[in-house]
Coordinates of C-alpha atoms in Angstrom, one line a residue:
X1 CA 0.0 0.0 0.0
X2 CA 1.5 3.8 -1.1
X3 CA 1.9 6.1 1.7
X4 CA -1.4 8.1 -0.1
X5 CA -3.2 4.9 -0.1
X6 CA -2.5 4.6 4.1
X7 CA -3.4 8.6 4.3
X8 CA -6.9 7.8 2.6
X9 CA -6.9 4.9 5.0
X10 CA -6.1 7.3 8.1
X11 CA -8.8 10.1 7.2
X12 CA -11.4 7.6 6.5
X13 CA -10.6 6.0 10.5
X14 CA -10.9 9.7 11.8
X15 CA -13.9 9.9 10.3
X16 CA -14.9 6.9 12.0
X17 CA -13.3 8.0 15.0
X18 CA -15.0 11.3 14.9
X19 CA -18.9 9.8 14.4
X20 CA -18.1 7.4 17.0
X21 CA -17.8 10.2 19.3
X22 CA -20.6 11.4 18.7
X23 CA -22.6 8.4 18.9
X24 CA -20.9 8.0 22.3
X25 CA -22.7 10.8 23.6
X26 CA -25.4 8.4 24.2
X27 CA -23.4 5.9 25.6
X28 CA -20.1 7.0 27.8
X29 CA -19.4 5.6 30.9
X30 CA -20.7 7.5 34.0
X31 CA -17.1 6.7 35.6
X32 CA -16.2 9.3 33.5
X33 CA -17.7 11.8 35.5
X34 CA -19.3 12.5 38.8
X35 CA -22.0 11.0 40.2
X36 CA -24.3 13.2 41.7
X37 CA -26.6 11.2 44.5
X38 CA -29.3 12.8 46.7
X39 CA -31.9 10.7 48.8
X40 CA -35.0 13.0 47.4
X41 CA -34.0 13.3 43.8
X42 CA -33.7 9.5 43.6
X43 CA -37.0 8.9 45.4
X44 CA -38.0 11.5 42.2
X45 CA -36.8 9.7 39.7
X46 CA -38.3 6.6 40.7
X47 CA -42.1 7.6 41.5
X48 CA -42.1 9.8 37.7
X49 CA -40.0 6.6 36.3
X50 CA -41.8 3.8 37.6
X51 CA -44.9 4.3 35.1
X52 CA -42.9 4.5 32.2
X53 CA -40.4 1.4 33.0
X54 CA -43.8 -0.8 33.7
X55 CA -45.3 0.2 30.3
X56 CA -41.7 -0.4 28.4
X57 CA -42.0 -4.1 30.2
X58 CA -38.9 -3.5 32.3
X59 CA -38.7 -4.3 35.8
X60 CA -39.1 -0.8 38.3
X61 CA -36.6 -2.6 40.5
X62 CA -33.8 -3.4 38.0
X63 CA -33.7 0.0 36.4
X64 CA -31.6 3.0 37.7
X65 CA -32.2 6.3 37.0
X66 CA -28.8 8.2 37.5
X67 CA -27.6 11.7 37.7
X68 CA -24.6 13.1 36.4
X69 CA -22.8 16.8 37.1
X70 CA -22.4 17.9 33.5
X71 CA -23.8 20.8 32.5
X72 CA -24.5 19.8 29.1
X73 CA -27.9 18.7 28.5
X74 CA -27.5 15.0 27.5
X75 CA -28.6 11.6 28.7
X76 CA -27.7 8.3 27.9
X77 CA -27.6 4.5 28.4
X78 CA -24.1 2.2 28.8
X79 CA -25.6 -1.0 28.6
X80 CA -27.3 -2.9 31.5
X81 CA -30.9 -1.1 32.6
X82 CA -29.2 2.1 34.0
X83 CA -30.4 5.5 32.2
X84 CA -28.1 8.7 32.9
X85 CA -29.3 11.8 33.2
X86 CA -27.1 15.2 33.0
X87 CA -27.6 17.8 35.8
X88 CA -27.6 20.2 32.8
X89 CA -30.8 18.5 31.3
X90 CA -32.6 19.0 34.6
X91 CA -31.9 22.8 34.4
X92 CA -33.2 23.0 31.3
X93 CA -36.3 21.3 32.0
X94 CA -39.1 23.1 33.0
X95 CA -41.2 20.3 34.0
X96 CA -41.4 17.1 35.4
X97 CA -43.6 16.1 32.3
X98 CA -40.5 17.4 30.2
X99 CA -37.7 14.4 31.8
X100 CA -40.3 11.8 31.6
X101 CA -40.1 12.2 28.0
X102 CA -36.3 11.8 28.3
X103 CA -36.7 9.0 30.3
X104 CA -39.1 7.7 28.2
X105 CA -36.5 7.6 25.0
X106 CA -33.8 6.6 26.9
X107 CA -35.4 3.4 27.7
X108 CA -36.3 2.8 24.1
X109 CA -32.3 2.1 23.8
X110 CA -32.7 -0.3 26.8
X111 CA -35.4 -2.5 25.6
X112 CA -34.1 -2.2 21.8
X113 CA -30.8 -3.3 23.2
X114 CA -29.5 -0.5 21.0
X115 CA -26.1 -0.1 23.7
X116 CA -25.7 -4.3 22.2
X117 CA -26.4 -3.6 18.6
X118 CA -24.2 -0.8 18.1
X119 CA -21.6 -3.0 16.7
X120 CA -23.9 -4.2 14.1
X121 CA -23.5 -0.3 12.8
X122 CA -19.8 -0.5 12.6
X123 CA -19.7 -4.4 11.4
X124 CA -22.1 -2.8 8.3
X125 CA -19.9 0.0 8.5
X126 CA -16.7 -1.9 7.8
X127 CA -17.8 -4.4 5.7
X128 CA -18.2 -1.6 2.7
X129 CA -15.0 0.1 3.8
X130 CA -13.2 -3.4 3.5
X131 CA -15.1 -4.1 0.3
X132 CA -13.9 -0.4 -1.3
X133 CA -10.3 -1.0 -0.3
X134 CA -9.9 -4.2 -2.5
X135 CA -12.1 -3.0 -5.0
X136 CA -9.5 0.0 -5.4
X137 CA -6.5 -2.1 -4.3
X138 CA -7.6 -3.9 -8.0
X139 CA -7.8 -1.2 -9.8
X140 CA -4.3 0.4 -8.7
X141 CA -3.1 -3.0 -9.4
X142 CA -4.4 -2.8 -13.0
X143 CA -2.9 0.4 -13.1
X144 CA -6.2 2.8 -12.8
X145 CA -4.4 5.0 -9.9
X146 CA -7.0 7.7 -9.9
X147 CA -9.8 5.2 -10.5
X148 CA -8.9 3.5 -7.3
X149 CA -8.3 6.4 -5.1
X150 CA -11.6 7.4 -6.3
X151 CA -13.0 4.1 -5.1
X152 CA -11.8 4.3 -1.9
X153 CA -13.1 7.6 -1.3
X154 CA -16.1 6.6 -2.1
X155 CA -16.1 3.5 -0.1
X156 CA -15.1 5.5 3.0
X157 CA -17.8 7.9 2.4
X158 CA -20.4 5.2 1.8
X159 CA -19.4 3.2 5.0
X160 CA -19.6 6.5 7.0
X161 CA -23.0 7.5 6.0
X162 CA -23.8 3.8 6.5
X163 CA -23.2 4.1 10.4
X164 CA -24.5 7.3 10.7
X165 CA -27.8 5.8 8.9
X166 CA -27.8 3.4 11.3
X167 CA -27.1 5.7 14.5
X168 CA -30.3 7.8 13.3
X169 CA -32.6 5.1 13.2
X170 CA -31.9 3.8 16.4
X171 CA -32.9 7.2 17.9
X172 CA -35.6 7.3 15.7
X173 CA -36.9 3.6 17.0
X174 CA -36.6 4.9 20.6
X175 CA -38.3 8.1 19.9
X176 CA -41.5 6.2 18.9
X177 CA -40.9 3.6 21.5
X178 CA -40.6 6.5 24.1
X179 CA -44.0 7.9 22.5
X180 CA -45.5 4.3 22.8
X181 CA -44.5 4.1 27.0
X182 CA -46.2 7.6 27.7
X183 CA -49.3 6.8 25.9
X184 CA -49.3 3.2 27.9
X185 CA -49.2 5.0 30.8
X186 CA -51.6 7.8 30.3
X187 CA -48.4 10.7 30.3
X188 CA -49.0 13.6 27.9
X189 CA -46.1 13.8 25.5
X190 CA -46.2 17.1 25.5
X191 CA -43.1 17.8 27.5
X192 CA -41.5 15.5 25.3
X193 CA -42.2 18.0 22.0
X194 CA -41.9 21.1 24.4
X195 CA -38.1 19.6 25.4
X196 CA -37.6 18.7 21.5
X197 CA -38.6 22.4 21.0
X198 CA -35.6 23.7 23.2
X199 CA -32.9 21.3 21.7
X200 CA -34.1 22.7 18.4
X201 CA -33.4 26.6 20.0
X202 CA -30.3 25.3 21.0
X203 CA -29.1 24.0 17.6
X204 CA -29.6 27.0 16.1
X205 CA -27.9 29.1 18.4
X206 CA -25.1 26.8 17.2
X207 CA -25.5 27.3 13.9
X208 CA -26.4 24.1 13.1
X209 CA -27.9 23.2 9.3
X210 CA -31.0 22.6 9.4
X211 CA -31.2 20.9 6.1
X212 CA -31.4 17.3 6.9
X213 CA -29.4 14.8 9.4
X214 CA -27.3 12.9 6.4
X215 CA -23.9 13.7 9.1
X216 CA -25.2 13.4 12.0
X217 CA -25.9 10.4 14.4
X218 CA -29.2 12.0 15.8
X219 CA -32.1 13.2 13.2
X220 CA -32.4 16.6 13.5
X221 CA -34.6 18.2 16.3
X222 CA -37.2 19.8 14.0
X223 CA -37.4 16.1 12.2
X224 CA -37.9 14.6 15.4
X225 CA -40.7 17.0 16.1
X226 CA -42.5 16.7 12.6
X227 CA -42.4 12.9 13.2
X228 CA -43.1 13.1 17.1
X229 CA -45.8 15.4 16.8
X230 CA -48.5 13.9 14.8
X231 CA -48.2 10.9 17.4
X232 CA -48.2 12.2 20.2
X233 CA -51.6 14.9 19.1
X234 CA -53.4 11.6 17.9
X235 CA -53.2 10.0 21.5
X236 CA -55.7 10.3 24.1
X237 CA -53.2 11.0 26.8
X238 CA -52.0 14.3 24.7
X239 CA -54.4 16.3 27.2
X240 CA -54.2 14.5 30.5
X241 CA -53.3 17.1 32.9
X242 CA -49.8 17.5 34.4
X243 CA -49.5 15.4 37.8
X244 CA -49.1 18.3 40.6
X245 CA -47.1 16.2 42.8
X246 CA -44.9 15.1 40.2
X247 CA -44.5 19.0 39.1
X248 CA -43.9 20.6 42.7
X249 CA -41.4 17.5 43.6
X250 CA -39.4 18.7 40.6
X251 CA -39.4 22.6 41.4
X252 CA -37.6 21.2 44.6
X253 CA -35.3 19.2 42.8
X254 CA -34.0 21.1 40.3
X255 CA -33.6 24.2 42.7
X256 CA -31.3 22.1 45.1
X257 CA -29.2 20.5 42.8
X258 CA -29.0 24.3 41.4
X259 CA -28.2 25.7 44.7
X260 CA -25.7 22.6 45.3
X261 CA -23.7 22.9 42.1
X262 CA -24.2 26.2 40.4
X263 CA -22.2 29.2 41.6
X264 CA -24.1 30.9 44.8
X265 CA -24.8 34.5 42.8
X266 CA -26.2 32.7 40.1
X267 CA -28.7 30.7 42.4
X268 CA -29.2 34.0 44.4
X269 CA -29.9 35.7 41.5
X270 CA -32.4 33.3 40.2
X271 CA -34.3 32.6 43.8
X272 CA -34.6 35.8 45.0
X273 CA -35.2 37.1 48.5
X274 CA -38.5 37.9 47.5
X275 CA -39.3 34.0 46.7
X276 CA -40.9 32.6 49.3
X277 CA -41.7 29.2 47.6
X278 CA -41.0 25.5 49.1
X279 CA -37.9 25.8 45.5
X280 CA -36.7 29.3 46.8
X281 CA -35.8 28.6 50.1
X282 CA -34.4 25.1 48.9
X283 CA -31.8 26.8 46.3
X284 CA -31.1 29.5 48.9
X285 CA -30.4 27.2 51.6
X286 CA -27.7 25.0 49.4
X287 CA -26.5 28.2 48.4
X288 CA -25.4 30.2 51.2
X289 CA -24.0 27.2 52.9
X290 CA -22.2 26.6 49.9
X291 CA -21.0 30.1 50.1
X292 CA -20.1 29.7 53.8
X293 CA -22.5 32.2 55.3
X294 CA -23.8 29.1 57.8
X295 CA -26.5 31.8 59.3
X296 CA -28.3 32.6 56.4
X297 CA -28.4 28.8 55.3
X298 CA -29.6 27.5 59.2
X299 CA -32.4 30.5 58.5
X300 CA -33.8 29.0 55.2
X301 CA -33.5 26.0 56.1
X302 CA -35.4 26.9 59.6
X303 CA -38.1 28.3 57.0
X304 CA -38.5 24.7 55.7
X305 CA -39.3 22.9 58.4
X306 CA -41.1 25.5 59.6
X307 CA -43.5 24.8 56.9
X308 CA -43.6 21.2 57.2
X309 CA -41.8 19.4 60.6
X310 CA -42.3 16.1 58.9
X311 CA -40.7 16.4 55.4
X312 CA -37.7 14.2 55.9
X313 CA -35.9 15.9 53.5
X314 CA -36.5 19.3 55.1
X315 CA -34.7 17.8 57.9
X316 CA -31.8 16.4 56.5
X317 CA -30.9 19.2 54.8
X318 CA -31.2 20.9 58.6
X319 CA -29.2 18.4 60.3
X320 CA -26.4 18.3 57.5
X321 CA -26.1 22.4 57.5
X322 CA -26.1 22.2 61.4
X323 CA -23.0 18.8 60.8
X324 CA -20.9 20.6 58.6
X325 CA -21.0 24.0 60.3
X326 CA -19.4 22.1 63.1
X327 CA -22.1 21.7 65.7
X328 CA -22.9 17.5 65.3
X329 CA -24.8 17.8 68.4
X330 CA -27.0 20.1 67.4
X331 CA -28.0 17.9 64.2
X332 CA -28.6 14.9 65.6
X333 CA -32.3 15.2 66.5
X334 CA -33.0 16.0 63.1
X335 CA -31.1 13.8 61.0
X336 CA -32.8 10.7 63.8
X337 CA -36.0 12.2 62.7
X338 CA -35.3 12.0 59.0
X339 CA -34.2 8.4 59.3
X340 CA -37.2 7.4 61.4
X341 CA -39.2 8.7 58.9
X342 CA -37.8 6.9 55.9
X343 CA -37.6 4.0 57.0
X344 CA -33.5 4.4 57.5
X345 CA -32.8 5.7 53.7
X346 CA -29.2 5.0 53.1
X347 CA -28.1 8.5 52.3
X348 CA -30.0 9.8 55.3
X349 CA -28.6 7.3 56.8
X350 CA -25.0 7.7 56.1
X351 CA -25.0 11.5 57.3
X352 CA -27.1 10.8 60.5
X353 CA -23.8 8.0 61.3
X354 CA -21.2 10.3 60.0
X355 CA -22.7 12.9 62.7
X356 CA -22.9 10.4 65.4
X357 CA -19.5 9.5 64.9
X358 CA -18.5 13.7 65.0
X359 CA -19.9 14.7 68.1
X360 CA -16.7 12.6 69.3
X361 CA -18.8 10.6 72.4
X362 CA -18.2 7.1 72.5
X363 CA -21.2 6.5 73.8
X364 CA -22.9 7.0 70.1
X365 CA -20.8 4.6 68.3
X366 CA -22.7 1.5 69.1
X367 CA -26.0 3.6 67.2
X368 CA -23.8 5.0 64.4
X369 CA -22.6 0.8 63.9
X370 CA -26.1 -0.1 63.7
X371 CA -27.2 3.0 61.6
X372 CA -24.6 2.5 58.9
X373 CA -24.6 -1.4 58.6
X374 CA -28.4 -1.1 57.9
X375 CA -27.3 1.6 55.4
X376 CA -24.9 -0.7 53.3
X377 CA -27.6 -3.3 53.8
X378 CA -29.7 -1.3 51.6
X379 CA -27.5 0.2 49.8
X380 CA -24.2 -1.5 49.0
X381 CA -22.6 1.0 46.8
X382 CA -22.6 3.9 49.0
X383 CA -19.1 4.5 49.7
X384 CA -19.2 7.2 52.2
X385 CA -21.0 4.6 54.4
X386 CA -18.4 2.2 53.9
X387 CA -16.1 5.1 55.0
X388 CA -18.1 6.2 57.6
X389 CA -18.5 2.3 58.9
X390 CA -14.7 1.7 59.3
X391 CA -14.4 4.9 60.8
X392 CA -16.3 3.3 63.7
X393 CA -14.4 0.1 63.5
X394 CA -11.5 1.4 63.6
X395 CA -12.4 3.2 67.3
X396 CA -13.8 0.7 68.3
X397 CA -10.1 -1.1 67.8
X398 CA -11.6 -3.7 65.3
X399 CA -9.3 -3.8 63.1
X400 CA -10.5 -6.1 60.8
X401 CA -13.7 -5.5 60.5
X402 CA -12.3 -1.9 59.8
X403 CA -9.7 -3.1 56.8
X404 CA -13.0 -4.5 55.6
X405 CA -14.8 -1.7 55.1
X406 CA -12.0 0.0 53.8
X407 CA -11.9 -2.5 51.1
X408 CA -15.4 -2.5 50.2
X409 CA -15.4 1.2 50.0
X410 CA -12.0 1.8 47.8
X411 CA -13.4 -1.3 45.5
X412 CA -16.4 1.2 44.4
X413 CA -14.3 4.2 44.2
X414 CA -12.3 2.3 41.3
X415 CA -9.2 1.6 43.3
X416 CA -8.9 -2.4 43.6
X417 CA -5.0 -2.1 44.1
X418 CA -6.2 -0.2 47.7
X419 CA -9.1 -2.7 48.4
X420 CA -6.4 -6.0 47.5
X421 CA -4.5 -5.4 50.8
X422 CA -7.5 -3.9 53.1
X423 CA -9.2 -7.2 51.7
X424 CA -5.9 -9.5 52.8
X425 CA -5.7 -7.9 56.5
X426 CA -9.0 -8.6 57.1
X427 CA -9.0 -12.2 56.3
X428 CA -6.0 -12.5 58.4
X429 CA -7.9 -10.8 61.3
X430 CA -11.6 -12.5 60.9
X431 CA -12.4 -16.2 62.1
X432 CA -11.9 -18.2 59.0
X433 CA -15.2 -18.5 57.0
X434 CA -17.1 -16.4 59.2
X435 CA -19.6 -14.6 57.1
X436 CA -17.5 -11.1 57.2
X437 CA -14.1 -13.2 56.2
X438 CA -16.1 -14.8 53.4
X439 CA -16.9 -11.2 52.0
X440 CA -13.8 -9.9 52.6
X441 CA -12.4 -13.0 50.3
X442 CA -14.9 -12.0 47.3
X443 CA -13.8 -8.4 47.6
X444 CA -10.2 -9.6 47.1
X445 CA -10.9 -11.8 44.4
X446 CA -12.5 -9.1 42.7
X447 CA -9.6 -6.6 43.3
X448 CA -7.3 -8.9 42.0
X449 CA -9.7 -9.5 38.8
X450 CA -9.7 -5.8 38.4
X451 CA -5.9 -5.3 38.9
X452 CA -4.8 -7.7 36.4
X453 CA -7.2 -6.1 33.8
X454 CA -5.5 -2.7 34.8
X455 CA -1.8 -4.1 34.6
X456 CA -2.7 -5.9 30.9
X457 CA -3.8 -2.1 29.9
X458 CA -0.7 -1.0 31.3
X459 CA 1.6 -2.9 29.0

């Protein structure tokens, strides 16, 4: 092969390379990025969620719906029944109604088992480029240089617009699928065109060609909605009224993870002093503390349970302000409350035992044990539990049990060569095949699993 014939080769991989990319938008790792986990905002996403998995003939139980800090506005599936949702898609919505039509698609890719066919696109994909190459590879052989190179180009076009194809109808598949799940379950599909309306805004602020979607992995917005449109109209649930719960619940949610994440003017500027909704205290709340002004935080947050004593959330957000302004004492009654009231929610859960184990009295470690082995009980991949769990081992001078926790914690924070000896001390420490040295063998046969794949990448 010439040195041009390997340069067509290269541009027509980069090409590849570059809609792959793209396509991956839909389907990049969440280790990637930060995980973003809150007890109310998962409790959210599962009641406005449940509906739409049922209808889709999922399980509600196997399917996660996950948050990630990005302010793009994206979502996406990685395989397995987990769909991914970008903070910045949240801010953008303006209604609940809006990310159940996100959802909605999103779990078209899960039962299409799009994340599993994708290599069927490059497969297609490569068979033309492969086809092209020794079509022209014949014809430079036969001495038609120009005829070949013009073969190849062709081919490389063909196979790229081949995978695009492909992308687009997989989007197109879960679109209707989407439409199909809200109709099941008597949702509007408004938000769904309302949403498609603001990507549309958004592509043209970007300039984007509005033509048609021939280069592109995702039809355009504007096709979506012509297609999307007629569908949705034509079904009976087009003009079932919004649920209000479902609508308030997200005016909370979005306006704490804005106050949590966004810079404190910006939240400060968008919830006012002069908003005295449930959302405006919320944001205000996350952000003064996050601005360190611990007063003004304590006094929004004071305004929330003054409106509702009960709301669990309302009181964890009371007890974690009063924990991390360095009064643990002070916290406690409220974060107990919180857990009593959910039924010990692991994340409630996790920052009611962290502030046990602050207030420094050894008289609170035997609750804080209990609280946070309930917690990983529940919820397994909650490493600040772990942490929290082998904090209290470890003053309680159980050292194993401590090395344990420590292992189970650095195994879901992606460090296996940290869990592998954690894992090993506390088999050595634990009466052999006791049911804590039996876990603490699968975590280090896991780490060791995960070690050896990370050494082979190495090389």
């Amino acid at each position: 092969m010439s040195m041009f014939q390997g340069e067509q080769l290269f541009k027509f991989l980069s090409k590849m390379a570059a809609a792959l990319a793209a396509f991956t938008l839909c389907i990049q790792p969440a280790h990637a990025q930060s995980i973003l986990r809150d007890a109310e905002t998962e409790a959210f996403f599962d009641e406005i969620s449940e509906p739409l998995i049922r209808a889709s003939g999922l399980n509600p139980s196997n399917v996660d719906i996950v948050l990630i800090n990005d302010k793009s506005i994206n979502a996406f599936v990685a395989g397995g029944q987990t769909v991914y949702l970008h903070s910045g898609l949240i801010h953008a919505a303006s209604t609940a109604n809006e990310v159940q039509g996100v959802i909605a698609h999103e779990l078209g890719h899960i039962e299409g088992g799009h994340v599993i066919r994708y290599s069927e696109g490059l497969e297609k994909a490569g068979s033309i480029s492969i086809a092209s190459l020794i079509l022209a590879a014949a014809a430079i052989a036969a001495g038609a240089g120009e005829a070949g190179m013009g073969i190849m180009a062709a081919g490389q076009q063909a196979a790229l617009g081949k995978f695009l194809a492909f992308s687009r109808v997989q989007e197109s598949v879960a679109d209707a699928s989407g439409a199909r799940y809200l109709s099941a379950a008597g949702i509007s599909g408004r938000g769904s065109i309302n949403f498609f309306k603001k990507l549309q805004n958004y592509e043209f602020r970007l300039g984007i060609p509005q033509v048609d979607s021939y280069d592109r992995t995702h039809p355009l917005s504007g096709e979506r909605i012509t297609v999307l449109e007629d569908t949705y109209k034509a079904d009976p649930a087009w003009n079932a009224p919004l649920n209000p719960k479902w609508e308030a619940d997200f005016k909370r949610v979005k306006a704490k993870l804005q106050g949590y994440i966004a810079d404190p003017n910006a939240t400060l500027r968008d919830y006012p002093e002069t908003d005295k909704s449930i959302a405006g205290h919320y944001a205000r709340a996350y952000a003064w503390h996050k601005a360190a002004y611990p007063e003004k935080a304590m006094a929004e947050a004071n305004s929330l349970v003054a409106k509702n004593p009960n709301d669990p959330y309302f009181l964890e957000l009371h007890g974690q302000i009063l924990l991390e302004s360095g009064k643990p004492d002070e916290a406690l009654a409220s974060l107990r409350k919180a857990v009593d009231i959910t039924g010990n929610q692991p994340l409630i859960a996790a920052v009611f035992g962290h502030a046990l184990i602050a207030t420094e009295d050894k008289a609170n470690l035997a609750e804080a044990e209990r609280v946070l082995k309930a917690a990983v009980a529940k919820d397994n991949n909650n490493p600040f539990a772990w942490y929290q769990l082998g904090v209290v081992y470890q003053a309680l001078g159980d050292e194993p049990r401590a090395a344990l926790a420590s292992a189970e914690r650095y195994l879901m924070e992606g460090a296996p060569q940290l869990a592998l000896p954690n894992a090993a001390t506390a088999m050595a420490g634990l009466p052999e095949y006791s049911q804590d040295w039996i876990r603490a063998q699968d975590v280090k046969l896991v780490a060791e699993a995960q070690v050896q794949k990370l050494e082979k990448r190495k090389r």
